[in-house]
Amino acid sequence: VRKMGEFAKESRVKEGDNDVHKRLTVRLHLKGVEARGVRGTEAVDSTQYYRRSAGQLIYGKQNIFKGSIGVVPALYDGYASSQDIPSFDIEEAVANVYYIYYYLSRKSIYEWLENFAGGSGSKRLHTSEFYNIKIQLPSLEEQDAIVEVLQLALKEIETLKKHRDVLTKQKSTFLKI
């Protein structure tokens, strides 16, 4: 059992170009990391944004308890988010970032994280609380094996969903005949 702060370090590289078209958000219910739409209300230089890199663990401080957690995909390398959506470099010699993601993405775990949140009306899981979270961390070899099995299972699930969608479309077509 190790504390997150022993192998995770918040990335605080300031964004230089302030490009509103390169902002990230982390969707609820483990729906992934994606580009945030331009809202049109962004005030230049009103909020400090930080550069995010592919492979960093990222979460929404207000919504991690609702599954707002992910890993920055290569597609969004160089995008940015505010300090309300922090990202972390994971020490590769100690932990596999996807193992950490899968560990934290269990509903029983991410809902439990609300116990560590600060604030009364709008609770947030701040970095200091995040660093104190203890997780089970097997050897790196075992983490890699677990990640490989889970990723294969997820690919199989995606394949089956696509197959189901094709069959559903075929059924709909046949019923129209």
CSV table of N, CA and C in Angstrom, one decimal:
chain,number,residue,atom,x,y,z
A,1,VAL,N,0.9,-1.2,0.0
A,1,VAL,CA,0.0,0.0,0.0
A,1,VAL,C,0.9,1.2,0.0
A,2,ARG,N,0.6,2.1,-0.9
A,2,ARG,CA,1.4,3.4,-1.1
A,2,ARG,C,0.5,4.6,-1.2
A,3,LYS,N,1.0,5.7,-0.8
A,3,LYS,CA,0.3,7.0,-1.0
A,3,LYS,C,0.6,7.5,-2.4
A,4,MET,N,-0.5,8.1,-3.0
A,4,MET,CA,-0.3,8.6,-4.3
A,4,MET,C,0.8,9.6,-4.4
A,5,GLY,N,1.0,10.4,-3.4
A,5,GLY,CA,2.1,11.4,-3.4
A,5,GLY,C,3.5,10.8,-3.5
A,6,GLU,N,3.6,9.5,-3.2
A,6,GLU,CA,4.9,8.9,-3.3
A,6,GLU,C,5.4,8.6,-4.8
A,7,PHE,N,4.5,8.6,-5.7
A,7,PHE,CA,4.8,8.3,-7.1
A,7,PHE,C,4.1,9.2,-8.1
A,8,ALA,N,3.2,10.1,-7.7
A,8,ALA,CA,2.5,11.0,-8.6
A,8,ALA,C,3.0,12.4,-8.3
A,9,LYS,N,3.2,13.2,-9.3
A,9,LYS,CA,3.6,14.6,-9.1
A,9,LYS,C,2.8,15.4,-10.1
A,10,GLU,N,2.1,16.4,-9.5
A,10,GLU,CA,1.3,17.3,-10.3
A,10,GLU,C,2.1,18.1,-11.3
A,11,SER,N,1.6,18.1,-12.5
A,11,SER,CA,2.2,18.9,-13.6
A,11,SER,C,1.8,20.3,-13.5
A,12,ARG,N,2.7,21.3,-13.4
A,12,ARG,CA,2.3,22.7,-13.3
A,12,ARG,C,3.1,23.5,-14.4
A,13,VAL,N,3.2,22.9,-15.6
A,13,VAL,CA,3.9,23.6,-16.7
A,13,VAL,C,2.8,24.6,-17.2
A,14,LYS,N,3.1,25.9,-17.1
A,14,LYS,CA,2.2,26.9,-17.6
A,14,LYS,C,2.1,26.9,-19.1
A,15,GLU,N,0.8,27.1,-19.5
A,15,GLU,CA,0.6,27.2,-21.0
A,15,GLU,C,1.1,28.5,-21.5
A,16,GLY,N,1.7,28.5,-22.6
A,16,GLY,CA,2.2,29.8,-23.2
A,16,GLY,C,1.3,30.5,-24.1
A,17,ASP,N,0.6,29.8,-25.0
A,17,ASP,CA,-0.1,30.5,-26.0
A,17,ASP,C,-1.6,30.9,-25.8
A,18,ASN,N,-2.1,30.4,-24.7
A,18,ASN,CA,-3.5,30.7,-24.3
A,18,ASN,C,-4.5,30.5,-25.4
A,19,ASP,N,-4.4,29.3,-26.1
A,19,ASP,CA,-5.3,29.0,-27.2
A,19,ASP,C,-6.6,28.3,-26.6
A,20,VAL,N,-7.7,29.1,-26.7
A,20,VAL,CA,-9.0,28.6,-26.2
A,20,VAL,C,-9.5,27.4,-27.0
A,21,HIS,N,-8.9,27.1,-28.1
A,21,HIS,CA,-9.3,25.9,-28.9
A,21,HIS,C,-8.6,24.6,-28.4
A,22,LYS,N,-7.7,24.8,-27.5
A,22,LYS,CA,-6.9,23.6,-27.0
A,22,LYS,C,-7.1,23.5,-25.5
A,23,ARG,N,-8.3,23.4,-25.1
A,23,ARG,CA,-8.6,23.2,-23.6
A,23,ARG,C,-9.2,21.8,-23.5
A,24,LEU,N,-8.9,21.2,-22.3
A,24,LEU,CA,-9.4,19.8,-22.0
A,24,LEU,C,-10.5,19.8,-21.0
A,25,THR,N,-11.3,18.8,-21.0
A,25,THR,CA,-12.2,18.5,-20.0
A,25,THR,C,-12.2,17.0,-19.7
A,26,VAL,N,-12.7,16.6,-18.6
A,26,VAL,CA,-12.7,15.2,-18.2
A,26,VAL,C,-14.2,14.9,-18.0
A,27,ARG,N,-14.8,14.0,-18.8
A,27,ARG,CA,-16.2,13.7,-18.8
A,27,ARG,C,-16.5,12.9,-17.6
A,28,LEU,N,-17.8,13.0,-17.2
A,28,LEU,CA,-18.3,12.2,-16.0
A,28,LEU,C,-18.4,10.7,-16.4
A,29,HIS,N,-18.6,9.9,-15.4
A,29,HIS,CA,-18.9,8.5,-15.6
A,29,HIS,C,-17.9,7.7,-16.5
A,30,LEU,N,-16.6,8.1,-16.4
A,30,LEU,CA,-15.5,7.5,-17.1
A,30,LEU,C,-15.6,7.5,-18.6
A,31,LYS,N,-16.2,8.6,-19.1
A,31,LYS,CA,-16.4,8.8,-20.5
A,31,LYS,C,-15.2,9.4,-21.2
A,32,GLY,N,-14.1,9.6,-20.5
A,32,GLY,CA,-12.8,10.0,-21.1
A,32,GLY,C,-12.5,11.5,-21.1
A,33,VAL,N,-11.3,11.7,-21.6
A,33,VAL,CA,-10.8,13.1,-21.7
A,33,VAL,C,-11.0,13.6,-23.1
A,34,GLU,N,-11.5,14.8,-23.3
A,34,GLU,CA,-11.7,15.3,-24.6
A,34,GLU,C,-11.5,16.8,-24.6
A,35,ALA,N,-11.5,17.4,-25.9
A,35,ALA,CA,-11.4,18.8,-26.0
A,35,ALA,C,-12.6,19.5,-25.6
A,36,ARG,N,-12.5,20.6,-24.8
A,36,ARG,CA,-13.6,21.3,-24.4
A,36,ARG,C,-14.0,22.3,-25.4
A,37,GLY,N,-15.3,22.5,-25.7
A,37,GLY,CA,-15.8,23.4,-26.6
A,37,GLY,C,-15.5,24.9,-26.2
A,38,VAL,N,-15.3,25.7,-27.2
A,38,VAL,CA,-15.1,27.2,-26.9
A,38,VAL,C,-16.4,27.7,-26.4
A,39,ARG,N,-16.4,28.4,-25.3
A,39,ARG,CA,-17.7,28.9,-24.7
A,39,ARG,C,-18.0,30.3,-25.1
A,40,GLY,N,-17.0,31.0,-25.6
A,40,GLY,CA,-17.2,32.4,-26.0
A,40,GLY,C,-17.1,33.4,-24.8
A,41,THR,N,-17.0,32.9,-23.6
A,41,THR,CA,-17.0,33.8,-22.5
A,41,THR,C,-15.6,33.8,-21.8
A,42,GLU,N,-14.6,33.2,-22.5
A,42,GLU,CA,-13.3,33.1,-21.9
A,42,GLU,C,-12.7,34.5,-22.0
A,43,ALA,N,-12.2,35.0,-20.8
A,43,ALA,CA,-11.5,36.3,-20.7
A,43,ALA,C,-10.0,36.0,-20.8
A,44,VAL,N,-9.4,36.7,-21.7
A,44,VAL,CA,-7.9,36.5,-21.9
A,44,VAL,C,-7.2,36.8,-20.6
A,45,ASP,N,-6.3,35.8,-20.2
A,45,ASP,CA,-5.5,35.9,-19.0
A,45,ASP,C,-6.2,36.0,-17.7
A,46,SER,N,-7.5,35.6,-17.6
A,46,SER,CA,-8.2,35.6,-16.4
A,46,SER,C,-8.0,34.4,-15.5
A,47,THR,N,-7.6,33.3,-16.2
A,47,THR,CA,-7.3,32.0,-15.5
A,47,THR,C,-6.0,31.5,-16.0
A,48,GLN,N,-5.2,31.0,-15.1
A,48,GLN,CA,-4.0,30.3,-15.5
A,48,GLN,C,-4.3,28.9,-16.0
A,49,TYR,N,-3.8,28.6,-17.2
A,49,TYR,CA,-3.9,27.2,-17.7
A,49,TYR,C,-2.6,26.5,-17.7
A,50,TYR,N,-2.6,25.2,-17.6
A,50,TYR,CA,-1.4,24.4,-17.6
A,50,TYR,C,-1.4,23.4,-18.7
A,51,ARG,N,-0.2,23.2,-19.3
A,51,ARG,CA,0.0,22.3,-20.4
A,51,ARG,C,-0.2,20.8,-19.9
A,52,ARG,N,-0.9,20.0,-20.6
A,52,ARG,CA,-1.1,18.6,-20.3
A,52,ARG,C,-0.4,17.8,-21.4
A,53,SER,N,0.2,16.7,-20.9
A,53,SER,CA,0.9,15.8,-21.8
A,53,SER,C,0.3,14.4,-21.9
A,54,ALA,N,0.4,13.8,-23.0
A,54,ALA,CA,-0.1,12.4,-23.2
A,54,ALA,C,0.4,11.5,-22.1
A,55,GLY,N,-0.4,10.7,-21.6
A,55,GLY,CA,0.0,9.7,-20.6
A,55,GLY,C,-0.1,10.2,-19.2
A,56,GLN,N,-0.5,11.5,-19.0
A,56,GLN,CA,-0.7,11.9,-17.6
A,56,GLN,C,-2.1,11.5,-17.1
A,57,LEU,N,-2.1,11.2,-15.8
A,57,LEU,CA,-3.4,11.0,-15.1
A,57,LEU,C,-4.0,12.3,-14.9
A,58,ILE,N,-5.3,12.5,-15.1
A,58,ILE,CA,-6.0,13.7,-15.0
A,58,ILE,C,-7.4,13.5,-14.4
A,59,TYR,N,-7.8,14.5,-13.6
A,59,TYR,CA,-9.2,14.4,-13.0
A,59,TYR,C,-9.8,15.7,-12.7
A,60,GLY,N,-11.1,15.8,-12.7
A,60,GLY,CA,-11.8,17.0,-12.3
A,60,GLY,C,-12.0,17.1,-10.8
A,61,LYS,N,-11.5,18.1,-10.2
A,61,LYS,CA,-11.5,18.2,-8.7
A,61,LYS,C,-12.9,18.1,-8.2
A,62,GLN,N,-13.9,18.7,-8.9
A,62,GLN,CA,-15.3,18.7,-8.4
A,62,GLN,C,-16.0,17.5,-8.7
A,63,ASN,N,-15.6,16.7,-9.7
A,63,ASN,CA,-16.4,15.6,-10.2
A,63,ASN,C,-15.7,14.3,-10.2
A,64,ILE,N,-14.6,14.2,-9.6
A,64,ILE,CA,-13.9,12.9,-9.5
A,64,ILE,C,-14.8,11.8,-8.9
A,65,PHE,N,-15.7,12.2,-8.0
A,65,PHE,CA,-16.6,11.3,-7.2
A,65,PHE,C,-17.7,10.8,-8.2
A,66,LYS,N,-17.8,11.4,-9.4
A,66,LYS,CA,-18.7,11.0,-10.4
A,66,LYS,C,-18.0,10.4,-11.6
A,67,GLY,N,-16.8,10.0,-11.4
A,67,GLY,CA,-16.0,9.3,-12.5
A,67,GLY,C,-15.4,10.2,-13.4
A,68,SER,N,-15.0,11.4,-13.0
A,68,SER,CA,-14.3,12.4,-13.9
A,68,SER,C,-12.8,12.2,-13.7
A,69,ILE,N,-12.3,11.1,-14.4
A,69,ILE,CA,-10.9,10.8,-14.3
A,69,ILE,C,-10.5,10.1,-15.6
A,70,GLY,N,-9.3,10.3,-16.0
A,70,GLY,CA,-8.8,9.7,-17.2
A,70,GLY,C,-7.3,9.8,-17.4
A,71,VAL,N,-6.8,9.4,-18.5
A,71,VAL,CA,-5.4,9.5,-18.9
A,71,VAL,C,-5.4,10.3,-20.2
A,72,VAL,N,-4.6,11.4,-20.2
A,72,VAL,CA,-4.5,12.2,-21.4
A,72,VAL,C,-4.1,11.4,-22.6
A,73,PRO,N,-5.0,11.4,-23.6
A,73,PRO,CA,-4.6,10.6,-24.8
A,73,PRO,C,-3.6,11.4,-25.7
A,74,ALA,N,-2.9,10.7,-26.5
A,74,ALA,CA,-1.9,11.3,-27.4
A,74,ALA,C,-2.5,12.4,-28.3
A,75,LEU,N,-3.7,12.2,-28.7
A,75,LEU,CA,-4.4,13.2,-29.5
A,75,LEU,C,-4.4,14.6,-28.8
A,76,TYR,N,-4.5,14.6,-27.5
A,76,TYR,CA,-4.6,15.9,-26.8
A,76,TYR,C,-3.3,16.3,-26.1
A,77,ASP,N,-2.2,15.8,-26.5
A,77,ASP,CA,-0.9,16.2,-26.0
A,77,ASP,C,-0.7,17.7,-26.3
A,78,GLY,N,-0.3,18.5,-25.3
A,78,GLY,CA,-0.1,19.9,-25.5
A,78,GLY,C,-1.4,20.7,-25.3
A,79,TYR,N,-2.5,20.1,-25.0
A,79,TYR,CA,-3.7,20.9,-24.7
A,79,TYR,C,-3.5,21.3,-23.2
A,80,ALA,N,-4.5,22.1,-22.7
A,80,ALA,CA,-4.3,22.7,-21.4
A,80,ALA,C,-5.6,22.6,-20.6
A,81,SER,N,-5.5,22.7,-19.3
A,81,SER,CA,-6.6,22.8,-18.4
A,81,SER,C,-6.2,23.7,-17.2
A,82,SER,N,-7.2,24.1,-16.5
A,82,SER,CA,-7.0,25.0,-15.3
A,82,SER,C,-6.6,24.1,-14.1
A,83,GLN,N,-6.3,24.7,-13.0
A,83,GLN,CA,-5.9,24.0,-11.8
A,83,GLN,C,-7.1,23.2,-11.3
A,84,ASP,N,-8.3,23.4,-11.7
A,84,ASP,CA,-9.5,22.6,-11.3
A,84,ASP,C,-9.5,21.2,-12.0
A,85,ILE,N,-8.6,21.1,-13.0
A,85,ILE,CA,-8.5,19.8,-13.7
A,85,ILE,C,-7.0,19.5,-13.7
A,86,PRO,N,-6.5,19.0,-12.6
A,86,PRO,CA,-5.0,18.8,-12.5
A,86,PRO,C,-4.6,17.5,-13.2
A,87,SER,N,-3.4,17.5,-13.6
A,87,SER,CA,-2.8,16.2,-14.2
A,87,SER,C,-1.5,15.9,-13.5
A,88,PHE,N,-1.2,14.6,-13.6
A,88,PHE,CA,-0.1,14.1,-12.8
A,88,PHE,C,0.8,13.2,-13.6
A,89,ASP,N,2.1,13.4,-13.4
A,89,ASP,CA,3.1,12.5,-14.0
A,89,ASP,C,3.3,11.4,-13.0
A,90,ILE,N,3.2,10.2,-13.5
A,90,ILE,CA,3.4,9.0,-12.6
A,90,ILE,C,4.8,8.4,-12.8
A,91,GLU,N,5.4,8.2,-11.7
A,91,GLU,CA,6.8,7.7,-11.8
A,91,GLU,C,6.8,6.3,-12.4
A,92,GLU,N,7.3,6.2,-13.6
A,92,GLU,CA,7.2,4.9,-14.4
A,92,GLU,C,7.9,3.8,-13.8
A,93,ALA,N,8.9,4.0,-12.9
A,93,ALA,CA,9.7,2.9,-12.3
A,93,ALA,C,8.9,2.3,-11.2
A,94,VAL,N,7.8,3.0,-10.8
A,94,VAL,CA,7.0,2.6,-9.6
A,94,VAL,C,5.6,2.1,-10.0
A,95,ALA,N,5.0,2.8,-11.0
A,95,ALA,CA,3.6,2.6,-11.3
A,95,ALA,C,3.3,2.8,-12.8
A,96,ASN,N,2.3,2.0,-13.2
A,96,ASN,CA,1.8,2.1,-14.6
A,96,ASN,C,0.6,3.0,-14.5
A,97,VAL,N,0.6,4.1,-15.3
A,97,VAL,CA,-0.5,5.1,-15.2
A,97,VAL,C,-1.9,4.4,-15.4
A,98,TYR,N,-1.9,3.5,-16.3
A,98,TYR,CA,-3.2,2.8,-16.6
A,98,TYR,C,-3.7,1.9,-15.4
A,99,TYR,N,-2.7,1.3,-14.7
A,99,TYR,CA,-3.1,0.6,-13.5
A,99,TYR,C,-3.7,1.6,-12.5
A,100,ILE,N,-3.1,2.7,-12.3
A,100,ILE,CA,-3.6,3.7,-11.4
A,100,ILE,C,-5.0,4.1,-11.8
A,101,TYR,N,-5.2,4.4,-13.1
A,101,TYR,CA,-6.5,4.8,-13.7
A,101,TYR,C,-7.5,3.7,-13.4
A,102,TYR,N,-7.2,2.5,-13.8
A,102,TYR,CA,-8.2,1.4,-13.6
A,102,TYR,C,-8.5,1.2,-12.1
A,103,TYR,N,-7.5,1.3,-11.3
A,103,TYR,CA,-7.7,1.2,-9.8
A,103,TYR,C,-8.7,2.3,-9.3
A,104,LEU,N,-8.4,3.5,-9.7
A,104,LEU,CA,-9.3,4.6,-9.3
A,104,LEU,C,-10.6,4.7,-10.0
A,105,SER,N,-10.7,4.0,-11.1
A,105,SER,CA,-12.0,4.1,-11.9
A,105,SER,C,-13.0,3.1,-11.5
A,106,ARG,N,-12.7,2.3,-10.5
A,106,ARG,CA,-13.8,1.5,-9.9
A,106,ARG,C,-14.8,2.4,-9.2
A,107,LYS,N,-16.1,2.2,-9.4
A,107,LYS,CA,-17.1,3.0,-8.9
A,107,LYS,C,-17.0,3.1,-7.3
A,108,SER,N,-16.7,2.0,-6.7
A,108,SER,CA,-16.6,2.0,-5.2
A,108,SER,C,-15.5,2.9,-4.8
A,109,ILE,N,-14.4,3.0,-5.6
A,109,ILE,CA,-13.3,3.8,-5.2
A,109,ILE,C,-13.6,5.3,-5.5
A,110,TYR,N,-14.0,5.6,-6.7
A,110,TYR,CA,-14.1,7.1,-7.0
A,110,TYR,C,-15.2,7.7,-6.2
A,111,GLU,N,-16.3,7.0,-5.9
A,111,GLU,CA,-17.3,7.5,-5.0
A,111,GLU,C,-16.8,7.7,-3.6
A,112,TRP,N,-15.9,6.8,-3.1
A,112,TRP,CA,-15.3,6.8,-1.8
A,112,TRP,C,-14.4,8.0,-1.7
A,113,LEU,N,-13.8,8.5,-2.8
A,113,LEU,CA,-12.9,9.6,-2.7
A,113,LEU,C,-13.6,10.9,-2.2
A,114,GLU,N,-14.9,11.0,-2.2
A,114,GLU,CA,-15.6,12.2,-1.7
A,114,GLU,C,-15.3,12.4,-0.2
A,115,ASN,N,-14.9,11.3,0.5
A,115,ASN,CA,-14.6,11.4,1.9
A,115,ASN,C,-13.3,12.2,2.1
A,116,PHE,N,-12.5,12.4,1.1
A,116,PHE,CA,-11.3,13.1,1.2
A,116,PHE,C,-11.4,14.6,0.7
A,117,ALA,N,-12.6,14.9,0.2
A,117,ALA,CA,-12.8,16.2,-0.4
A,117,ALA,C,-12.9,17.3,0.7
A,118,GLY,N,-12.5,18.5,0.3
A,118,GLY,CA,-12.7,19.7,1.1
A,118,GLY,C,-13.8,20.6,0.6
A,119,GLY,N,-14.3,21.4,1.4
A,119,GLY,CA,-15.4,22.3,1.0
A,119,GLY,C,-16.7,21.9,1.5
A,120,SER,N,-17.6,22.8,1.6
A,120,SER,CA,-19.0,22.4,2.1
A,120,SER,C,-20.0,22.4,1.0
A,121,GLY,N,-20.2,23.5,0.2
A,121,GLY,CA,-21.2,23.5,-0.8
A,121,GLY,C,-20.7,22.8,-2.1
A,122,SER,N,-19.5,23.1,-2.5
A,122,SER,CA,-18.9,22.6,-3.7
A,122,SER,C,-17.6,21.8,-3.3
A,123,LYS,N,-17.7,20.6,-3.0
A,123,LYS,CA,-16.6,19.8,-2.6
A,123,LYS,C,-15.6,19.6,-3.7
A,124,ARG,N,-14.3,19.6,-3.4
A,124,ARG,CA,-13.3,19.4,-4.3
A,124,ARG,C,-12.2,18.5,-3.7
A,125,LEU,N,-11.7,17.6,-4.6
A,125,LEU,CA,-10.6,16.8,-4.1
A,125,LEU,C,-9.3,17.5,-4.6
A,126,HIS,N,-8.7,18.2,-3.6
A,126,HIS,CA,-7.5,19.0,-3.9
A,126,HIS,C,-6.3,18.1,-4.0
A,127,THR,N,-5.3,18.6,-4.6
A,127,THR,CA,-4.0,17.8,-4.8
A,127,THR,C,-3.5,17.3,-3.5
A,128,SER,N,-3.5,18.1,-2.4
A,128,SER,CA,-3.0,17.6,-1.2
A,128,SER,C,-3.7,16.4,-0.6
A,129,GLU,N,-5.1,16.4,-0.8
A,129,GLU,CA,-5.8,15.2,-0.4
A,129,GLU,C,-5.6,14.0,-1.3
A,130,PHE,N,-5.4,14.3,-2.6
A,130,PHE,CA,-5.1,13.3,-3.6
A,130,PHE,C,-3.8,12.6,-3.3
A,131,TYR,N,-2.8,13.3,-2.9
A,131,TYR,CA,-1.5,12.8,-2.5
A,131,TYR,C,-1.6,11.8,-1.3
A,132,ASN,N,-2.6,12.0,-0.4
A,132,ASN,CA,-2.7,11.2,0.8
A,132,ASN,C,-3.5,9.9,0.6
A,133,ILE,N,-4.1,9.8,-0.6
A,133,ILE,CA,-4.9,8.5,-0.9
A,133,ILE,C,-3.9,7.4,-1.0
A,134,LYS,N,-4.3,6.3,-0.3
A,134,LYS,CA,-3.5,5.1,-0.3
A,134,LYS,C,-4.1,4.1,-1.2
A,135,ILE,N,-3.3,3.5,-2.0
A,135,ILE,CA,-3.8,2.4,-3.0
A,135,ILE,C,-2.9,1.2,-2.9
A,136,GLN,N,-3.4,0.1,-3.3
A,136,GLN,CA,-2.7,-1.2,-3.4
A,136,GLN,C,-1.8,-1.1,-4.6
A,137,LEU,N,-0.6,-1.3,-4.5
A,137,LEU,CA,0.4,-1.1,-5.6
A,137,LEU,C,1.3,-2.4,-5.7
A,138,PRO,N,0.8,-3.4,-6.5
A,138,PRO,CA,1.7,-4.6,-6.6
A,138,PRO,C,3.0,-4.2,-7.4
A,139,SER,N,3.8,-5.2,-7.7
A,139,SER,CA,5.0,-5.0,-8.4
A,139,SER,C,4.6,-4.4,-9.8
A,140,LEU,N,5.6,-3.7,-10.4
A,140,LEU,CA,5.3,-3.1,-11.7
A,140,LEU,C,5.0,-4.2,-12.8
A,141,GLU,N,5.6,-5.3,-12.7
A,141,GLU,CA,5.4,-6.4,-13.6
A,141,GLU,C,3.9,-6.9,-13.5
A,142,GLU,N,3.4,-7.0,-12.2
A,142,GLU,CA,2.0,-7.4,-12.0
A,142,GLU,C,1.1,-6.3,-12.5
A,143,GLN,N,1.4,-5.1,-12.2
A,143,GLN,CA,0.6,-4.0,-12.7
A,143,GLN,C,0.4,-4.1,-14.3
A,144,ASP,N,1.6,-4.2,-14.9
A,144,ASP,CA,1.6,-4.3,-16.4
A,144,ASP,C,0.7,-5.5,-16.9
A,145,ALA,N,0.8,-6.6,-16.2
A,145,ALA,CA,0.0,-7.8,-16.6
A,145,ALA,C,-1.5,-7.5,-16.4
A,146,ILE,N,-1.9,-6.9,-15.3
A,146,ILE,CA,-3.3,-6.5,-15.0
A,146,ILE,C,-3.8,-5.6,-16.1
A,147,VAL,N,-3.0,-4.5,-16.4
A,147,VAL,CA,-3.4,-3.6,-17.4
A,147,VAL,C,-3.6,-4.3,-18.8
A,148,GLU,N,-2.7,-5.2,-19.1
A,148,GLU,CA,-2.8,-5.9,-20.4
A,148,GLU,C,-4.1,-6.7,-20.5
A,149,VAL,N,-4.4,-7.4,-19.4
A,149,VAL,CA,-5.7,-8.2,-19.4
A,149,VAL,C,-6.9,-7.2,-19.5
A,150,LEU,N,-6.9,-6.1,-18.7
A,150,LEU,CA,-8.0,-5.2,-18.8
A,150,LEU,C,-8.2,-4.6,-20.1
A,151,GLN,N,-7.1,-4.2,-20.8
A,151,GLN,CA,-7.2,-3.5,-22.1
A,151,GLN,C,-7.7,-4.5,-23.1
A,152,LEU,N,-7.2,-5.8,-23.0
A,152,LEU,CA,-7.8,-6.8,-24.0
A,152,LEU,C,-9.3,-7.0,-23.8
A,153,ALA,N,-9.7,-7.0,-22.5
A,153,ALA,CA,-11.1,-7.2,-22.2
A,153,ALA,C,-11.9,-6.0,-22.8
A,154,LEU,N,-11.4,-4.8,-22.6
A,154,LEU,CA,-12.1,-3.6,-23.1
A,154,LEU,C,-12.2,-3.6,-24.6
A,155,LYS,N,-11.1,-4.0,-25.3
A,155,LYS,CA,-11.2,-4.1,-26.8
A,155,LYS,C,-12.2,-5.2,-27.2
A,156,GLU,N,-12.3,-6.3,-26.5
A,156,GLU,CA,-13.3,-7.3,-26.8
A,156,GLU,C,-14.7,-6.7,-26.6
A,157,ILE,N,-14.9,-6.0,-25.5
A,157,ILE,CA,-16.2,-5.4,-25.2
A,157,ILE,C,-16.6,-4.4,-26.4
A,158,GLU,N,-15.6,-3.6,-26.8
A,158,GLU,CA,-15.9,-2.7,-27.9
A,158,GLU,C,-16.2,-3.4,-29.2
A,159,THR,N,-15.5,-4.5,-29.5
A,159,THR,CA,-15.8,-5.3,-30.7
A,159,THR,C,-17.2,-5.9,-30.6
A,160,LEU,N,-17.6,-6.4,-29.4
A,160,LEU,CA,-18.9,-7.0,-29.2
A,160,LEU,C,-20.0,-5.9,-29.3
A,161,LYS,N,-19.7,-4.7,-28.8
A,161,LYS,CA,-20.7,-3.6,-29.0
A,161,LYS,C,-20.9,-3.2,-30.4
A,162,LYS,N,-19.8,-3.2,-31.2
A,162,LYS,CA,-20.0,-2.8,-32.6
A,162,LYS,C,-20.8,-3.9,-33.3
A,163,HIS,N,-20.5,-5.2,-33.0
A,163,HIS,CA,-21.2,-6.3,-33.6
A,163,HIS,C,-22.7,-6.2,-33.2
A,164,ARG,N,-23.0,-5.9,-32.0
A,164,ARG,CA,-24.4,-5.7,-31.5
A,164,ARG,C,-25.1,-4.6,-32.3
A,165,ASP,N,-24.4,-3.5,-32.5
A,165,ASP,CA,-24.9,-2.4,-33.3
A,165,ASP,C,-25.3,-2.8,-34.7
A,166,VAL,N,-24.4,-3.5,-35.3
A,166,VAL,CA,-24.6,-4.0,-36.7
A,166,VAL,C,-25.8,-4.9,-36.7
A,167,LEU,N,-25.9,-5.8,-35.8
A,167,LEU,CA,-27.1,-6.7,-35.7
A,167,LEU,C,-28.4,-6.0,-35.5
A,168,THR,N,-28.3,-5.0,-34.6
A,168,THR,CA,-29.5,-4.1,-34.3
A,168,THR,C,-29.9,-3.4,-35.6
A,169,LYS,N,-29.0,-2.9,-36.4
A,169,LYS,CA,-29.3,-2.2,-37.6
A,169,LYS,C,-29.9,-3.2,-38.6
A,170,GLN,N,-29.3,-4.4,-38.7
A,170,GLN,CA,-29.9,-5.4,-39.6
A,170,GLN,C,-31.3,-5.8,-39.2
A,171,LYS,N,-31.5,-5.9,-38.0
A,171,LYS,CA,-32.9,-6.3,-37.5
A,171,LYS,C,-33.9,-5.2,-37.9
A,172,SER,N,-33.5,-4.0,-37.6
A,172,SER,CA,-34.3,-2.8,-38.0
A,172,SER,C,-34.6,-2.8,-39.5
A,173,THR,N,-33.6,-3.1,-40.3
A,173,THR,CA,-33.8,-3.2,-41.7
A,173,THR,C,-34.8,-4.3,-42.1
A,174,PHE,N,-34.6,-5.4,-41.6
A,174,PHE,CA,-35.4,-6.6,-41.9
A,174,PHE,C,-36.9,-6.3,-41.4
A,175,LEU,N,-37.1,-5.7,-40.3
A,175,LEU,CA,-38.4,-5.4,-39.9
A,175,LEU,C,-39.2,-4.4,-40.8
A,176,LYS,N,-38.4,-3.6,-41.5
A,176,LYS,CA,-39.0,-2.6,-42.4
A,176,LYS,C,-39.5,-3.3,-43.7
A,177,ILE,N,-38.9,-4.5,-44.0
A,177,ILE,CA,-39.2,-5.2,-45.3
A,177,ILE,C,-40.6,-5.8,-45.3
